PDB file of C-alpha atoms in Angstrom:
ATOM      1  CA  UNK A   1     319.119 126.293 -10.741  1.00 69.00           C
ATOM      2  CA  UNK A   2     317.912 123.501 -13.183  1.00 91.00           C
ATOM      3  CA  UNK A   3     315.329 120.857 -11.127  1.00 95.00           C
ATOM      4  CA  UNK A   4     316.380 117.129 -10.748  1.00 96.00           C
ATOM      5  CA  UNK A   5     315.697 115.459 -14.659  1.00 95.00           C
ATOM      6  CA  UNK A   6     315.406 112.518 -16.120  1.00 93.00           C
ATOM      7  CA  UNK A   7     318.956 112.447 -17.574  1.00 94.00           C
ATOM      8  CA  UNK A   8     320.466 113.160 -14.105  1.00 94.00           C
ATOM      9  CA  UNK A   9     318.731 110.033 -12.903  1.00 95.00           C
ATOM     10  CA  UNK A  10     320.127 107.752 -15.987  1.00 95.00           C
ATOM     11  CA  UNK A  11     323.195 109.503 -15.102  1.00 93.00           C
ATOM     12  CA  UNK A  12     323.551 108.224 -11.217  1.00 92.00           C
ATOM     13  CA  UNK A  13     322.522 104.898 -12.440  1.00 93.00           C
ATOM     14  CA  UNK A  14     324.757 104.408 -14.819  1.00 92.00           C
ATOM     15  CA  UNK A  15     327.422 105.373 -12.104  1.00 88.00           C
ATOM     16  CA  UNK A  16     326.430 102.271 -10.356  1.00 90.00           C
ATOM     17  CA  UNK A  17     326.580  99.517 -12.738  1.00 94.00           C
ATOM     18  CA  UNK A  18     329.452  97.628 -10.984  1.00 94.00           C
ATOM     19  CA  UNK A  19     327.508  97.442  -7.839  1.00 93.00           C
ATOM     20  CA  UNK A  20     323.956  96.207  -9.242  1.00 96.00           C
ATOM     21  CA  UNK A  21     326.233  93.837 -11.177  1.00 97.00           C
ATOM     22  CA  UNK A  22     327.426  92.304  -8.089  1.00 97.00           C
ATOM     23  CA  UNK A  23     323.843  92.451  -6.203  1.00 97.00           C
ATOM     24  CA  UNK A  24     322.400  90.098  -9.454  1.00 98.00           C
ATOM     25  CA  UNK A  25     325.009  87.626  -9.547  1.00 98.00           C
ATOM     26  CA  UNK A  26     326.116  87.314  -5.905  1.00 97.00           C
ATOM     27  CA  UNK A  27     323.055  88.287  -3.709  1.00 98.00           C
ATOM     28  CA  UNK A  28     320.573  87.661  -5.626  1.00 97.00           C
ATOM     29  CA  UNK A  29     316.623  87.830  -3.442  1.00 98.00           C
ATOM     30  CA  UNK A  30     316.251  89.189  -0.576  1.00 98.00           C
ATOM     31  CA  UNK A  31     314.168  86.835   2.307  1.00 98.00           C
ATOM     32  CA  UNK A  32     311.686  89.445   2.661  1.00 98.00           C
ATOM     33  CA  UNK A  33     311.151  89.579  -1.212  1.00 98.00           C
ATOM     34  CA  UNK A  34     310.970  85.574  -1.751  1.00 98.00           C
ATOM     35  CA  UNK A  35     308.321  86.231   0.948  1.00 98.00           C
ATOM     36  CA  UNK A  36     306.464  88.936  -0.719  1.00 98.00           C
ATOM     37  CA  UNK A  37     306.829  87.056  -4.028  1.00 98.00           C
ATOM     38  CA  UNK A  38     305.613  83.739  -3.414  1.00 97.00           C
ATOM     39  CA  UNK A  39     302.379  84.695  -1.680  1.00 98.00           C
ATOM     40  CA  UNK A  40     301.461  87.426  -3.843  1.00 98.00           C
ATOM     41  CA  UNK A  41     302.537  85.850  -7.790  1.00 98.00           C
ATOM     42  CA  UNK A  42     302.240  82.924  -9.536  1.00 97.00           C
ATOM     43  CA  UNK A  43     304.704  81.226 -11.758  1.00 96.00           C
ATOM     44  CA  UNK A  44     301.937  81.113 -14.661  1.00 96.00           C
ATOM     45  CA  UNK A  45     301.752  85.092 -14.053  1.00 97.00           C
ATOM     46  CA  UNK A  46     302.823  87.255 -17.167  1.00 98.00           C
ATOM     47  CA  UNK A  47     304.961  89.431 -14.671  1.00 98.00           C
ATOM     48  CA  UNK A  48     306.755  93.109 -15.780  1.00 98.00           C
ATOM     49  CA  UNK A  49     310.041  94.075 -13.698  1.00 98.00           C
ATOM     50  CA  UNK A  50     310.221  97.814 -13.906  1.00 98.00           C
ATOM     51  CA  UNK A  51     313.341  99.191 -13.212  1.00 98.00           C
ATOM     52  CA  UNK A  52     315.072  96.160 -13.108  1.00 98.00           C
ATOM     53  CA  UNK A  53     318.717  97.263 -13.147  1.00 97.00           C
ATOM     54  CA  UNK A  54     320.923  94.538 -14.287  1.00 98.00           C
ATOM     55  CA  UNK A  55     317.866  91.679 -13.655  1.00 98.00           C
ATOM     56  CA  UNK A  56     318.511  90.863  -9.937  1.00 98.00           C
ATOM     57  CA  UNK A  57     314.878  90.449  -9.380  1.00 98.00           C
ATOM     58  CA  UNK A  58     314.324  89.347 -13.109  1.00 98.00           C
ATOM     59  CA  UNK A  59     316.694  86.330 -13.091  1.00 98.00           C
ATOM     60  CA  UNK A  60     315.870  85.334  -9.653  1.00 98.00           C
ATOM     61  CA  UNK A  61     312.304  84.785 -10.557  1.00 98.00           C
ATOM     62  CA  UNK A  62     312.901  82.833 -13.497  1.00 98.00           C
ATOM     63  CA  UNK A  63     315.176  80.435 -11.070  1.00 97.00           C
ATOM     64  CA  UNK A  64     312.380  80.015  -9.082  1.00 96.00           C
ATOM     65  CA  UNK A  65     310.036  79.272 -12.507  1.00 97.00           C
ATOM     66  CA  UNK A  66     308.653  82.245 -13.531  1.00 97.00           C
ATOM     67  CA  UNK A  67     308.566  82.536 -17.299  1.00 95.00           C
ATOM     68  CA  UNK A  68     306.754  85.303 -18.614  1.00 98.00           C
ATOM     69  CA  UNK A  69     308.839  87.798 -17.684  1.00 98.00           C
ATOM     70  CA  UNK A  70     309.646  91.128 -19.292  1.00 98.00           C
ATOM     71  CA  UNK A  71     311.738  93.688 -17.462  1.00 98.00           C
ATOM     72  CA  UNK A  72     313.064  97.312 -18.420  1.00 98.00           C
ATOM     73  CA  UNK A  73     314.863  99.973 -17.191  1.00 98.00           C
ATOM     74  CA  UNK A  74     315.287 103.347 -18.100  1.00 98.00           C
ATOM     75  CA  UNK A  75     319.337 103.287 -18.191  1.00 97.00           C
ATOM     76  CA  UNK A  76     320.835 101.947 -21.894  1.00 98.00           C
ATOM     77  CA  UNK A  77     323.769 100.517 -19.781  1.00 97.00           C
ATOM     78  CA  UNK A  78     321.494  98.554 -17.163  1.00 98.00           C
ATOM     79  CA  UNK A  79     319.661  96.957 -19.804  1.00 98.00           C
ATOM     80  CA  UNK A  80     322.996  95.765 -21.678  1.00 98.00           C
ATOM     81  CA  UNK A  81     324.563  94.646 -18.492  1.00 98.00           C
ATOM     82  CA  UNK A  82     321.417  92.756 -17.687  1.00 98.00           C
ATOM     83  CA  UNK A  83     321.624  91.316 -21.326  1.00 98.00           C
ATOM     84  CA  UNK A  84     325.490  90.661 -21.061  1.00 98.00           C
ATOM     85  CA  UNK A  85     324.634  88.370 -17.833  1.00 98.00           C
ATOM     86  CA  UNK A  86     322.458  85.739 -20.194  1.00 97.00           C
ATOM     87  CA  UNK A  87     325.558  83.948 -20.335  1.00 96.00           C
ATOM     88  CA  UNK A  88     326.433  83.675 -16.442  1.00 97.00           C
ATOM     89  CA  UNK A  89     322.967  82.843 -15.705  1.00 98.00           C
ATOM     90  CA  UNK A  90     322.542  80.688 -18.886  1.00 97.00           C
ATOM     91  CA  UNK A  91     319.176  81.866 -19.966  1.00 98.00           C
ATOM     92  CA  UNK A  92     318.116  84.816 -22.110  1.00 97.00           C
ATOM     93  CA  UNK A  93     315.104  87.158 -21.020  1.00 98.00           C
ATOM     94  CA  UNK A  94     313.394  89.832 -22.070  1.00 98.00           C
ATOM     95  CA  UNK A  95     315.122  92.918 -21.441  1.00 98.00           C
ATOM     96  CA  UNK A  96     313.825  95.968 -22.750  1.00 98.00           C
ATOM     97  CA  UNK A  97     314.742  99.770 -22.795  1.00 98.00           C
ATOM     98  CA  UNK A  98     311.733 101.425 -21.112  1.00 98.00           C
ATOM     99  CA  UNK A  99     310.306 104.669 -18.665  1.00 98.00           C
ATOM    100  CA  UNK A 100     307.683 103.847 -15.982  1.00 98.00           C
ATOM    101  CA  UNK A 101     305.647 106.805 -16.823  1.00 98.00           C
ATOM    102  CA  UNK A 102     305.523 105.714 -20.651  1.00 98.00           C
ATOM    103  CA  UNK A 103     305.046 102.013 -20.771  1.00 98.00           C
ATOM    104  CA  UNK A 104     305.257 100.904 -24.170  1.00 98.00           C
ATOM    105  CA  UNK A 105     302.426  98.032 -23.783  1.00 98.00           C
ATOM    106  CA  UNK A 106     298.564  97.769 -24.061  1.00 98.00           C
ATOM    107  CA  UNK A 107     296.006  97.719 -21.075  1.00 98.00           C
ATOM    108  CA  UNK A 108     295.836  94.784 -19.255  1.00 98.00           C
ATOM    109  CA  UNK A 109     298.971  93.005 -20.346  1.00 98.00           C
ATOM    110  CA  UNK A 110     300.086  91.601 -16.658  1.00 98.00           C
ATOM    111  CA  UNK A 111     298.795  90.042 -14.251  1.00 98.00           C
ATOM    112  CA  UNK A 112     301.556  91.907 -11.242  1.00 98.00           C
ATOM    113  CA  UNK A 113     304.218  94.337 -11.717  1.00 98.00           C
ATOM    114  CA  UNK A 114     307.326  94.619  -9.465  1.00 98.00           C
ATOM    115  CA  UNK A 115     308.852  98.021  -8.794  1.00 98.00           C
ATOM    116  CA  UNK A 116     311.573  96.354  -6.970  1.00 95.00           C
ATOM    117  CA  UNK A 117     314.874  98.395  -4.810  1.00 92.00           C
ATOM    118  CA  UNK A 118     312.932 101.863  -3.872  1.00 94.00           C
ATOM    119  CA  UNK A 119     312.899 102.564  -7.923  1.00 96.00           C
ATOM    120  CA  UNK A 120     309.330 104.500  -7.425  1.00 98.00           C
ATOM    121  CA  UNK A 121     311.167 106.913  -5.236  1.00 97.00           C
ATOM    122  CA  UNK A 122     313.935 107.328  -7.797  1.00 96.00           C
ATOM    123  CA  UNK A 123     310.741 109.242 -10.170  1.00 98.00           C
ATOM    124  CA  UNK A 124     311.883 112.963  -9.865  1.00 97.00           C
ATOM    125  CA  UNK A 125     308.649 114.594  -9.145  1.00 97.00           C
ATOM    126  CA  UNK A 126     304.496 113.903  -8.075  1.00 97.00           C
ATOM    127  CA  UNK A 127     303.614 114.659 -11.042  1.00 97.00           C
ATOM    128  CA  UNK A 128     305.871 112.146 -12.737  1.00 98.00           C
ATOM    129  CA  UNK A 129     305.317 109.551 -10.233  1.00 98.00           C
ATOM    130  CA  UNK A 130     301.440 109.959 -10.366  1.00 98.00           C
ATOM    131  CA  UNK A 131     302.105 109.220 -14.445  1.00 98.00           C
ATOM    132  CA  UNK A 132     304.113 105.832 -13.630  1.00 98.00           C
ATOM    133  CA  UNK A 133     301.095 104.872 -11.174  1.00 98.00           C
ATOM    134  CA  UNK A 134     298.570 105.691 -13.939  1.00 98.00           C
ATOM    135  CA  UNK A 135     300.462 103.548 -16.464  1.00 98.00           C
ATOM    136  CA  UNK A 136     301.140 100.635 -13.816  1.00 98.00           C
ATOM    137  CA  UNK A 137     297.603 100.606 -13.335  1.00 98.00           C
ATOM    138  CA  UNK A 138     296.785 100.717 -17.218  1.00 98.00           C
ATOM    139  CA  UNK A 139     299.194  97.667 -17.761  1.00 98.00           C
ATOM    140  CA  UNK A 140     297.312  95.529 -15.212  1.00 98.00           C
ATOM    141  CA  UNK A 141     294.654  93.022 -15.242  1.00 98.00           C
ATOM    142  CA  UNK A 142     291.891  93.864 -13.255  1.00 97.00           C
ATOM    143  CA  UNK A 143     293.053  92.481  -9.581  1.00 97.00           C
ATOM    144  CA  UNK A 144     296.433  92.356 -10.870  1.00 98.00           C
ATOM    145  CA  UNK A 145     298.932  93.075  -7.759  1.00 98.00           C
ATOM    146  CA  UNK A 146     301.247  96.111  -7.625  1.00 98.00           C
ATOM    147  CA  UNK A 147     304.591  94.859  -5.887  1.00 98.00           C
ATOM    148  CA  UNK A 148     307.009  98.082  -4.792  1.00 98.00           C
ATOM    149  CA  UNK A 149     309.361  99.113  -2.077  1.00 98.00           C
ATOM    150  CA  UNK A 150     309.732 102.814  -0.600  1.00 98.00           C
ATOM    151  CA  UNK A 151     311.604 104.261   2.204  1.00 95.00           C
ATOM    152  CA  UNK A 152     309.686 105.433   5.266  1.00 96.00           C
ATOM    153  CA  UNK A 153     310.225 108.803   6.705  1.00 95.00           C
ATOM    154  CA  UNK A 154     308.595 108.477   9.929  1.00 93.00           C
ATOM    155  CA  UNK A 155     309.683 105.002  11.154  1.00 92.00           C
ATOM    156  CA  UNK A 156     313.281 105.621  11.587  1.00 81.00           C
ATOM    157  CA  UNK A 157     314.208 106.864  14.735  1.00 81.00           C
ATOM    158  CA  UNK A 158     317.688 108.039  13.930  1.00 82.00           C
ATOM    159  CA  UNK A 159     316.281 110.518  11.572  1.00 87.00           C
ATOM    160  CA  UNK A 160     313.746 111.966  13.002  1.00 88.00           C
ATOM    161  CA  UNK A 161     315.591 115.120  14.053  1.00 92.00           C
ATOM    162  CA  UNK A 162     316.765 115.362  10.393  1.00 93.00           C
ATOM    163  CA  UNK A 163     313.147 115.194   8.990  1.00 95.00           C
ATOM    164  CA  UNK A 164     312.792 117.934  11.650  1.00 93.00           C
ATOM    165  CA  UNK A 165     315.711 120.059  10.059  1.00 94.00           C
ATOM    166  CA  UNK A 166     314.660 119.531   6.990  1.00 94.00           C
ATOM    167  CA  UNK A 167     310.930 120.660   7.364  1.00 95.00           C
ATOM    168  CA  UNK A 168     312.312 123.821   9.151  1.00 95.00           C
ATOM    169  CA  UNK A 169     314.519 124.878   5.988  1.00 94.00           C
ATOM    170  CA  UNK A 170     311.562 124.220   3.537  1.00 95.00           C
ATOM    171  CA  UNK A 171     309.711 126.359   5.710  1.00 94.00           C
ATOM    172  CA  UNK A 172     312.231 128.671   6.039  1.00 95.00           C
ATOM    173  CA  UNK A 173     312.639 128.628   2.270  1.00 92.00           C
ATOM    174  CA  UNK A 174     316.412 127.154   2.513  1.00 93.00           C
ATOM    175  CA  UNK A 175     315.865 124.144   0.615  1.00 89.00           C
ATOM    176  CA  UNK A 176     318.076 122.995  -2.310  1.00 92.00           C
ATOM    177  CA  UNK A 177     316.492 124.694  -5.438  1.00 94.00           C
ATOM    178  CA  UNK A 178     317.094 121.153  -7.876  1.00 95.00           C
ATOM    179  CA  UNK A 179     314.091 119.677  -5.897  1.00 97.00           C
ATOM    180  CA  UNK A 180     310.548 119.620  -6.098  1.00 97.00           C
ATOM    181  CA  UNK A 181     309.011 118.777  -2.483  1.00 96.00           C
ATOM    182  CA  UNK A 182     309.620 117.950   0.991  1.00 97.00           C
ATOM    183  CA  UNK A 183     310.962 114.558   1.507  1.00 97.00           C
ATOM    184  CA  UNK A 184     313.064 115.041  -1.770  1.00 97.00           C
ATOM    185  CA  UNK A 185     316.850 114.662  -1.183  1.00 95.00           C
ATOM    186  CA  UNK A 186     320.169 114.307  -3.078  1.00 94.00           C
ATOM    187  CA  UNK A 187     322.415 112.494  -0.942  1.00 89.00           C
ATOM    188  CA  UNK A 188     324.897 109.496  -1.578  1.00 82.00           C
ATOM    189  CA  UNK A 189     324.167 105.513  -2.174  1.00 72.00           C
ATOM    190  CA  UNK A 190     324.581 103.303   0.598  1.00 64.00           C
ATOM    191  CA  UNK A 191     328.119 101.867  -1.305  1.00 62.00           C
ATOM    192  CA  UNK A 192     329.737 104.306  -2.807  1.00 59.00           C
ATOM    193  CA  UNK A 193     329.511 108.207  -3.064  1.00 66.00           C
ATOM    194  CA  UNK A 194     327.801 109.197  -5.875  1.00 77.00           C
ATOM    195  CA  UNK A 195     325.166 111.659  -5.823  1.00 87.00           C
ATOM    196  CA  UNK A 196     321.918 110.331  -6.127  1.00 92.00           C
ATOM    197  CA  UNK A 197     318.213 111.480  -6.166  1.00 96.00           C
ATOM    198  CA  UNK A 198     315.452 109.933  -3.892  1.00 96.00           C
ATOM    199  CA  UNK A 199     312.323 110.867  -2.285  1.00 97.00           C
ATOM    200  CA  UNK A 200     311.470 109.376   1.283  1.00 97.00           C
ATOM    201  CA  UNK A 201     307.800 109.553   1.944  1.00 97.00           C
ATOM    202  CA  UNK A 202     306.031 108.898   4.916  1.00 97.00           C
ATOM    203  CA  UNK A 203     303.697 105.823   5.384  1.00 97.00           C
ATOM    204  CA  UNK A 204     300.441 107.938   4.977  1.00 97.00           C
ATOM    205  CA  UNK A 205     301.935 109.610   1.469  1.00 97.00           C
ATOM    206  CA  UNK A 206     301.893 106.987  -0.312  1.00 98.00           C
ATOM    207  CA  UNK A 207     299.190 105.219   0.971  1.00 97.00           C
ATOM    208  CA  UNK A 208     297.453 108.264  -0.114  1.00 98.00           C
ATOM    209  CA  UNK A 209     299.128 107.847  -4.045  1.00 97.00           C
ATOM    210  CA  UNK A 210     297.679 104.886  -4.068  1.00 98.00           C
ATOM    211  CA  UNK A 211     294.193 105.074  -2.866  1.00 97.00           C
ATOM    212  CA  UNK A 212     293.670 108.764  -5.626  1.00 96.00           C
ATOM    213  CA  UNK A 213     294.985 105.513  -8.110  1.00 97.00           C
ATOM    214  CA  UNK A 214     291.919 103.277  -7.270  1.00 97.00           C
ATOM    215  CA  UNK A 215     294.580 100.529  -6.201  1.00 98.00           C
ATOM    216  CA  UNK A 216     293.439  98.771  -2.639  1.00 98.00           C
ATOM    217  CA  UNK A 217     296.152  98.645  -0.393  1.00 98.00           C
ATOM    218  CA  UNK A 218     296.620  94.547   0.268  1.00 98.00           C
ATOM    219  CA  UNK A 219     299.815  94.546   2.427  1.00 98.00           C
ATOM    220  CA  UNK A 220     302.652  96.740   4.057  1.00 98.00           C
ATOM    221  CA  UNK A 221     305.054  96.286   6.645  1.00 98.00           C
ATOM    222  CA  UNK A 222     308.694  97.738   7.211  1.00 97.00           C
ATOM    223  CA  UNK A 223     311.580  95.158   6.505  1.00 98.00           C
ATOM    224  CA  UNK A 224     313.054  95.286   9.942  1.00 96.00           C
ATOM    225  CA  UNK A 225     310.172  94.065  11.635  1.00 97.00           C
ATOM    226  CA  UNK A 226     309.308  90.802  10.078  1.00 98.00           C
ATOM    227  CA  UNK A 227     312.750  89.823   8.667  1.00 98.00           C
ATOM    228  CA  UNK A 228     315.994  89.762   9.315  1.00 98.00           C
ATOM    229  CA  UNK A 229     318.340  89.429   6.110  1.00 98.00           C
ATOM    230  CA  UNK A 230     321.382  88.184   5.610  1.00 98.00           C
ATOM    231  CA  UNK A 231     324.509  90.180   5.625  1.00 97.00           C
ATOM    232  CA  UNK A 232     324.964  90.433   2.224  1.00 97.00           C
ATOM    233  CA  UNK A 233     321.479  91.853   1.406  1.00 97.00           C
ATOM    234  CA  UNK A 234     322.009  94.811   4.190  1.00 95.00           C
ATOM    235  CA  UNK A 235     325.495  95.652   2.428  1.00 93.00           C
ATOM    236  CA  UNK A 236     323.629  96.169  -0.581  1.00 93.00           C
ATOM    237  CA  UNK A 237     320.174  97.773   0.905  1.00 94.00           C
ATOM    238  CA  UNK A 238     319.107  99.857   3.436  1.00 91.00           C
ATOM    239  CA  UNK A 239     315.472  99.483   5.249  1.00 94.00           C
ATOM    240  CA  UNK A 240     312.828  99.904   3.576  1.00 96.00           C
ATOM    241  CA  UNK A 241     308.880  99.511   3.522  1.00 98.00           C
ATOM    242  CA  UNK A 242     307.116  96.751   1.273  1.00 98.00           C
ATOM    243  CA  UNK A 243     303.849  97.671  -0.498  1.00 98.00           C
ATOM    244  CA  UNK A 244     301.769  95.242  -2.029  1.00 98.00           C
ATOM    245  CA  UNK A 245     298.565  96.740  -3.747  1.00 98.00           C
ATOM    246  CA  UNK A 246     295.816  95.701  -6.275  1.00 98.00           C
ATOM    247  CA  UNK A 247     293.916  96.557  -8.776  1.00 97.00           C
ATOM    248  CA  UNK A 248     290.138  96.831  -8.495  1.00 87.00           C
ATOM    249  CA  UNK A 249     288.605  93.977 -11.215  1.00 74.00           C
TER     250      UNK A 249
END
């Protein structure tokens, strides 16, 4: 059975078009990203959005005067819906084609980049998210920050019997053959039901990415426990862990 590519994952984003559409123009930041974004960047900051859908994050942070902002995705159609919404948001940005594990820019071009929505976990494979942390870390300046969101498999109660199940059928050698470790799943998007890729780590994985990176670990905490967003932004989201790291200068 064929493994989990990249042109599966351009294919489930492109499914959902409609519904980052509607999270850019209608919900726009969530509390506990203003939060994360106003202690952590400044509006002077050359700033790269990676993975920014149709600009959610990207257009919200030039509303709150950010200017040097550049933002790809790897989805053709994300990037032209992003570009079609210059005209409802009445400002054009810089909206580029791009894959996090190829970053088409020199060393030390930005002072933070945002990984914004779980997109790391979206990376089908280590290997292939070890490359997009190597290139994140290439782009930065030295003690540039490293802004990202993941799942966390160990802080949800409700599924800690699945996470159970699901270690016993890796073990057991019952797992689905498309994917590459444990904590990989394909399962459906909180709106709709297309089939989607994503890999929930635990706390200590990715702390663990990110210390074999050389990036210091500044801040984490889990969504639920510090804020409590609006009903709009849990339509559109489900919980989910904030990272912020750095890079050593």
């Amino acid at each position: 059975m064929t493994k989990i590519d990249l042109d599966y994952i351009i294919q489930q984003y492109r499914s959902g078009i409609d519904n980052y559409t509607f999270a850019t123009t209608e919900v726009g930041l969530w509390e506990s990203e203003q939060y994360v974004f106003n202690r952590y960047l400044k509006s002077s900051d050359c700033i790269l959005d990676v993975g920014c859908g149709t600009g959610r994050t990207t257009y919200a942070l030039h509303h709150l005067g950010f200017n040097q902002l550049t933002a790809i995705d790897l989805t053709p159609e994300m990037i032209e819906a992003a570009q079609a919404l210059s005209a409802h948001f009445g400002v054009e940005l810089d909206f580029r084609l791009g894959d996090a594990t190829a970053l088409d820019f020199p060393a030390a071009s930005f002072h933070s980049v945002i990984f914004s929505f779980n997109g790391l976990m979206s990376i089908p494979a280590q290997e292939r998210r070890d490359q997009a942390l190597r290139e994140i870390w290439r782009v930065l300046k030295p003690g540039g920050y490293f802004l990202f969101t993941t799942h966390d498999r160990d802080k949800d109660e409700n599924y800690l019997a699945f996470w159970q199940e699901q270690a016993q059928k890796w073990e057991a050698g019952q797992r689905d053959e498309r994917l590459f470790q444990f904590g990989d799943l394909v399962t459906t998007s909180k709106n709709e039901e297309r089939e989607i890729y994503i890999h929930i780590p635990s706390r200590m994985e990715v702390w663990s990415w990110l210390r074999r990176h050389a990036f210091e670990v500044v801040e984490t905490f889990y969504r639920s426990d510090r804020f409590t967003e609006r009903e709009a932004v849990r339509k559109v989201s489900g919980e989910c862990r904030f990272w912020v790291a750095r890079k050593g200068r």
